[in-house]
Short mmCIF file of C-alpha atoms in Angstrom, two decimals:
data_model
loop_
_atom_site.label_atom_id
_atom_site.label_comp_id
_atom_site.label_asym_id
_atom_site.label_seq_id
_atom_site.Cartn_x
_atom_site.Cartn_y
_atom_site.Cartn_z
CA UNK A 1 83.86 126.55 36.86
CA UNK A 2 81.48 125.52 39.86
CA UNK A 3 81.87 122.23 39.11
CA UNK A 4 86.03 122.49 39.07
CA UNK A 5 85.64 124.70 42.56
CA UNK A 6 83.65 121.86 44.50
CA UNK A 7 86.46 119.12 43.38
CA UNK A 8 88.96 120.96 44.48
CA UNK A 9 87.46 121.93 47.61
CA UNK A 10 86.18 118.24 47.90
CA UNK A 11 89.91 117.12 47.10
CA UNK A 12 91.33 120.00 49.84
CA UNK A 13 89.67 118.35 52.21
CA UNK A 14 91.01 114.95 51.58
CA UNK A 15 94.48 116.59 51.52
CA UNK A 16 94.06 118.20 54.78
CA UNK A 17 92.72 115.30 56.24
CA UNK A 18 94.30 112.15 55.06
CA UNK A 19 97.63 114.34 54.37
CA UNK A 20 97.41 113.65 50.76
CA UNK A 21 98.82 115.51 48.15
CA UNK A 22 96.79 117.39 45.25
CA UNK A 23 99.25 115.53 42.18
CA UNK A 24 95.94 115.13 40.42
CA UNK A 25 94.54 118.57 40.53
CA UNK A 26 95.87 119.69 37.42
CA UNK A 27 93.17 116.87 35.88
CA UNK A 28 89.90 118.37 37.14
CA UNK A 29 91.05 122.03 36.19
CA UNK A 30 91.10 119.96 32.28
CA UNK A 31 87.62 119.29 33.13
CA UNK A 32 87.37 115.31 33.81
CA UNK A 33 84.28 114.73 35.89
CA UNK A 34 85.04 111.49 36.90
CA UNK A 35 87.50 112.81 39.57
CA UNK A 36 84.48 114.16 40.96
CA UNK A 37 82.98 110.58 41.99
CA UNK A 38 86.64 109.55 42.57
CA UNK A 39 86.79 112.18 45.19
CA UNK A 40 83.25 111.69 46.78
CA UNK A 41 84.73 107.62 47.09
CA UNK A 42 88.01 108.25 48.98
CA UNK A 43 86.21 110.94 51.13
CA UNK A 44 83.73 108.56 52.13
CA UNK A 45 86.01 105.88 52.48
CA UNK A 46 88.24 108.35 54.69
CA UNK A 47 85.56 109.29 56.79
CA UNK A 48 84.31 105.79 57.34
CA UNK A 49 88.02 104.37 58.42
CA UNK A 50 87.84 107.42 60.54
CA UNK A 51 85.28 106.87 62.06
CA UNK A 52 86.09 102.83 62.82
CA UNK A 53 89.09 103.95 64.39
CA UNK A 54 87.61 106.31 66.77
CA UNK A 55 84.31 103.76 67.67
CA UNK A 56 84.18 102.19 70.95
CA UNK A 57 84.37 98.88 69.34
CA UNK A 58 87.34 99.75 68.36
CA UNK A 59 89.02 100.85 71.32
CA UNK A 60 87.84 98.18 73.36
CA UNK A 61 89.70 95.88 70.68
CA UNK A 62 92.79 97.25 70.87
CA UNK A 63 92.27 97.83 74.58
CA UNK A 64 91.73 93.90 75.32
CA UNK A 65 95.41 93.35 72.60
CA UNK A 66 96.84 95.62 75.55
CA UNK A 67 95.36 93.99 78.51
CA UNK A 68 96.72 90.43 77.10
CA UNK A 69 100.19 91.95 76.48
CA UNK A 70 100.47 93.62 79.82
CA UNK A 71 100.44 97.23 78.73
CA UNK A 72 97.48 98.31 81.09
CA UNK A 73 98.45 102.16 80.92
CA UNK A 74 97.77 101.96 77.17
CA UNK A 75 95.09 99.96 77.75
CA UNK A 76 93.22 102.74 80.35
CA UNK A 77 93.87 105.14 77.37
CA UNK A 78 91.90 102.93 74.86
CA UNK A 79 89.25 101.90 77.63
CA UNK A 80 88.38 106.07 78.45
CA UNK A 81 88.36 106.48 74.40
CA UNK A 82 85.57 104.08 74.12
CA UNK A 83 83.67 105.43 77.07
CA UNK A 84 83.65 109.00 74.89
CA UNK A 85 82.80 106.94 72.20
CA UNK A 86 79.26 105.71 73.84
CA UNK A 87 81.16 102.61 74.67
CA UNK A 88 78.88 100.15 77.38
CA UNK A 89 79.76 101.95 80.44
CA UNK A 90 79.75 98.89 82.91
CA UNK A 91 81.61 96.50 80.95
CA UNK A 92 84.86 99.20 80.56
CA UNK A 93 84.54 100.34 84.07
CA UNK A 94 85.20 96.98 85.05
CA UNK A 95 87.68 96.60 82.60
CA UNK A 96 89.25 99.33 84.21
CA UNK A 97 89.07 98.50 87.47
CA UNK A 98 90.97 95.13 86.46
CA UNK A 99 93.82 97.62 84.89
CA UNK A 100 93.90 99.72 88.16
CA UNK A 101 94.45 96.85 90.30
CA UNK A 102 96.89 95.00 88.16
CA UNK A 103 99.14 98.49 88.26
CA UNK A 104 98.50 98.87 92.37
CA UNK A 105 96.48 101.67 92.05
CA UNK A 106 94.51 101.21 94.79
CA UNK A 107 91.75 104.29 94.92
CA UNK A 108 91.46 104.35 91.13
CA UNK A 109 90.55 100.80 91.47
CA UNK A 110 88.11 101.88 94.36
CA UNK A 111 86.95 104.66 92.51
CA UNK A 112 86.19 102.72 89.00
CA UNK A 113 84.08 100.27 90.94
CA UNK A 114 82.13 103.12 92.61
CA UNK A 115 81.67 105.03 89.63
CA UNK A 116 80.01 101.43 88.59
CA UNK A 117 77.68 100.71 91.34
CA UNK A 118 76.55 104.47 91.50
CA UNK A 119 75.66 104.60 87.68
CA UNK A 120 71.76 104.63 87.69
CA UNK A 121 71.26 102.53 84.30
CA UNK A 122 73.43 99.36 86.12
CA UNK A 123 72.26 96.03 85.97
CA UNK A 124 71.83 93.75 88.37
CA UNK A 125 74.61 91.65 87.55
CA UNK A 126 77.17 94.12 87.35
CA UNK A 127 76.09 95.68 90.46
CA UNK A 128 76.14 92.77 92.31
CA UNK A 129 80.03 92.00 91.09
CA UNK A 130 81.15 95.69 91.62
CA UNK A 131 79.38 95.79 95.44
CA UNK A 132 81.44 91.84 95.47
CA UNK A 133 84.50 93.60 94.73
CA UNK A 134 84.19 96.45 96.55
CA UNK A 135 83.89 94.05 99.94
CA UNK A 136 86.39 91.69 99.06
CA UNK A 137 89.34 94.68 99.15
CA UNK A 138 87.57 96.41 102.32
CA UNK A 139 87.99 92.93 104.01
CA UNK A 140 91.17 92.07 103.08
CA UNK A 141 92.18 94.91 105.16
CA UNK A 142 89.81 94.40 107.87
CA UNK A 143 87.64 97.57 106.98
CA UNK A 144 84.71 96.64 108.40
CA UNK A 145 82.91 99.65 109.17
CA UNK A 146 83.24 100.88 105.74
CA UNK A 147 81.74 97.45 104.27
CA UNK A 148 78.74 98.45 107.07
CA UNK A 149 78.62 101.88 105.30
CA UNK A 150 78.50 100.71 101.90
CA UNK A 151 75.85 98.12 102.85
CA UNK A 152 73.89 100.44 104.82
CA UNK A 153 73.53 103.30 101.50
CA UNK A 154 73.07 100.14 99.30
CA UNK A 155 69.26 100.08 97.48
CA UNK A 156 69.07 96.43 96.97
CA UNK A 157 67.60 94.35 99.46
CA UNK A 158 69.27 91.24 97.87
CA UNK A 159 73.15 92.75 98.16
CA UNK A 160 72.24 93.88 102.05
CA UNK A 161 70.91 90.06 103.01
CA UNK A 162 74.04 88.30 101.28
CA UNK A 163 76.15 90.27 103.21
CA UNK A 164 73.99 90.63 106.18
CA UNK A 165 76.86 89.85 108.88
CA UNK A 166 79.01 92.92 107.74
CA UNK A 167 75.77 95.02 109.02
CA UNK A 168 75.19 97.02 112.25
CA UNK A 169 71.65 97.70 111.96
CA UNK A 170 69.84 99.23 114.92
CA UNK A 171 68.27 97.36 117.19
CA UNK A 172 64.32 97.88 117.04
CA UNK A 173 61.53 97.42 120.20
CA UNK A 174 58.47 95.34 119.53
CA UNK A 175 56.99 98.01 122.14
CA UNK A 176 56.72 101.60 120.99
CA UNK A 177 57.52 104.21 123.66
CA UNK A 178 54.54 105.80 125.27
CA UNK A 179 52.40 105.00 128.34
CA UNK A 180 51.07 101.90 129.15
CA UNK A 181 48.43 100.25 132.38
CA UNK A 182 50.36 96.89 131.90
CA UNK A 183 53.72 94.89 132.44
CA UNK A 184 55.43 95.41 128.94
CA UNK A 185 57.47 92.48 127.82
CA UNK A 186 59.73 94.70 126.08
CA UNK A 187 61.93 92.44 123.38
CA UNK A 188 65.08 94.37 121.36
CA UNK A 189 65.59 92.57 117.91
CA UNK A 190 67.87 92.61 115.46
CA UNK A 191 67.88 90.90 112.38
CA UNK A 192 71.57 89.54 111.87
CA UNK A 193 74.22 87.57 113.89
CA UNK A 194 76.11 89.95 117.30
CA UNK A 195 74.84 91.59 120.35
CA UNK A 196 72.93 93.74 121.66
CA UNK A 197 73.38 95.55 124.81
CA UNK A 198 71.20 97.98 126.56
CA UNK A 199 70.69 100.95 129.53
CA UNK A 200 67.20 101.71 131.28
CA UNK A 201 68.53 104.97 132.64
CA UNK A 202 69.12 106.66 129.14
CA UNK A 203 72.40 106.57 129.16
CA UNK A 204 74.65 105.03 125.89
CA UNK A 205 75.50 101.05 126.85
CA UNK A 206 78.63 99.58 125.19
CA UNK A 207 79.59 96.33 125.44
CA UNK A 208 80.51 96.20 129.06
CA UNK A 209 76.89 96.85 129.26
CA UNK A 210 73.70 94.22 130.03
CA UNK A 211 73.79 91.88 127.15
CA UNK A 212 70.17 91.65 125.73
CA UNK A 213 69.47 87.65 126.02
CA UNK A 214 66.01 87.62 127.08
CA UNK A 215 62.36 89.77 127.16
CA UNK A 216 62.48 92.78 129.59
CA UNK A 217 59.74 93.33 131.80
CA UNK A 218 58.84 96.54 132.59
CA UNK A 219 56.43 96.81 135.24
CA UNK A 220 55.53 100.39 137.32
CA UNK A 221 57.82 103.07 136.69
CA UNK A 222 59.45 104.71 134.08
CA UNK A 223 62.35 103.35 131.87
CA UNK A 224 64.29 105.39 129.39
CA UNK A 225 65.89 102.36 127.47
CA UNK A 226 68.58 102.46 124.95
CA UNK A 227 70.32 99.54 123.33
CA UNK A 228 72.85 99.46 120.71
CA UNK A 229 73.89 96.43 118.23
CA UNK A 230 77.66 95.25 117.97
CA UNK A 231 78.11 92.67 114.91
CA UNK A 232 80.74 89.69 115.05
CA UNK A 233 83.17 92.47 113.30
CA UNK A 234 83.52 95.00 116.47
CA UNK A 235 80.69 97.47 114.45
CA UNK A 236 78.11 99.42 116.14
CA UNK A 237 74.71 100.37 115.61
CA UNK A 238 73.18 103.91 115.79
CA UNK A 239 71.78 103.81 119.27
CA UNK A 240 67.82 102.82 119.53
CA UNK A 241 66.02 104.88 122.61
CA UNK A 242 62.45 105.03 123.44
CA UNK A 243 61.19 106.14 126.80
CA UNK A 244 58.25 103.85 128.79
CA UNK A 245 55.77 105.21 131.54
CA UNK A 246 54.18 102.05 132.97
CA UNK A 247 51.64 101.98 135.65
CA UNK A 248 49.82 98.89 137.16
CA UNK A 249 48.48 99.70 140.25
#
């Protein structure tokens, strides 16, 4: 009786399941214990089907059949199966992104690739082509201040330098404010290609301002200098300020 009970609960389950019908329980109520191991087979191989079906391998399968016929909306539905399913996070948010763009769907484009370069596991690689893209749609509309914005919360040093000229970084002093007994050859640097322009009376320059070109000298008296740094793009620096008290006499 046991033994009858957990084949027919076995074989309920495969009904409910796989939607199959019980025809054959009438043979383990006679007793044969071979539809036991018959059951334990197709519930395994249910299970295992199942689960193939619902892996991110899977998905991404029949997401890529999609992508190749065109049918990017079915293929976003495969692509955020497989990233339930554990699927490799930076390989479908690309993938993604590539369905976004190819539907005109501009911020979930945007957003894919920022979900990318903001995941904390990211490689290099990837990083590098989702901060690429990122840039490349930012300058075809001539957003330049939010490719400086990007760049300027951006961790890696290599991503900054290759696109260095899309950078307003502010301008630094080799001279530290403070007091000093001697003429001050006060230089303003900045370490990419625009202009910098500059005040000695505190106030905020622009670029109608003095153009930095050449060292400062500050000799008695005191200078309250700010300078600000415009890239080729029309982008501005924070403003730099640091105050001098220089006596010679």
């Amino acid at each position: 009786q046991k033994g009858q009970g957990r084949i027919l609960s076995l074989l309920n389950m495969v009904s409910n399941f796989a939607g199959l019908p019980l025809y054959f329980s009438f043979v383990v109520i006679l007793g044969n214990t071979g539809i036991f191991v018959l059951a334990l087979i197709i519930l395994v191989a249910y299970f295992s089907v199942t689960a193939y079906f619902r892996s991110a391998d899977y998905q991404i399968k029949t997401a890529m059949s999609e992508i190749e016929e065109e049918n990017y909306e079915a293929a976003l539905v495969n692509l955020e199966a497989a990233l339930d399913a554990g699927g490799d996070f930076e390989g479908i948010k690309l993938e993604m992104a590539a369905c976004y763009q190819a539907l005109g769907d501009e911020q979930s484009y945007m957003e894919s690739l920022y979900e990318l370069i903001g995941y904390e596991q990211v490689s290099r690689e990837r990083l590098q082509q989702g901060y690429s893209q990122i840039i490349a749609a930012y300058e075809e509309k001539g957003q330049y201040e939010q490719i400086n914005i990007l760049l300027q919360n951006c961790s890696e040093a290599s991503i900054q330098e290759k696109y260095a000229k899309y950078m307003a970084n502010m301008p630094e002093f080799n001279y530290v404010g403070g007091a000093y007994n001697e003429v001050i050859p006060l230089k303003i640097l900045s370490n990419t290609n625009g202009h910098i322009y500059y005040t000695m009376d505190g106030s905020n320059p622009d670029r109608y301002s003095q153009e930095y070109i050449s060292p400062i000298f500050l000799e008695t008296g005191e200078f309250e200098i700010t300078a600000v740094f415009i890239n080729e793009y029309g982008i501005k620096s924070p403003y730099a300020k640091a105050v001098y008290q220089v006596d010679v006499s």
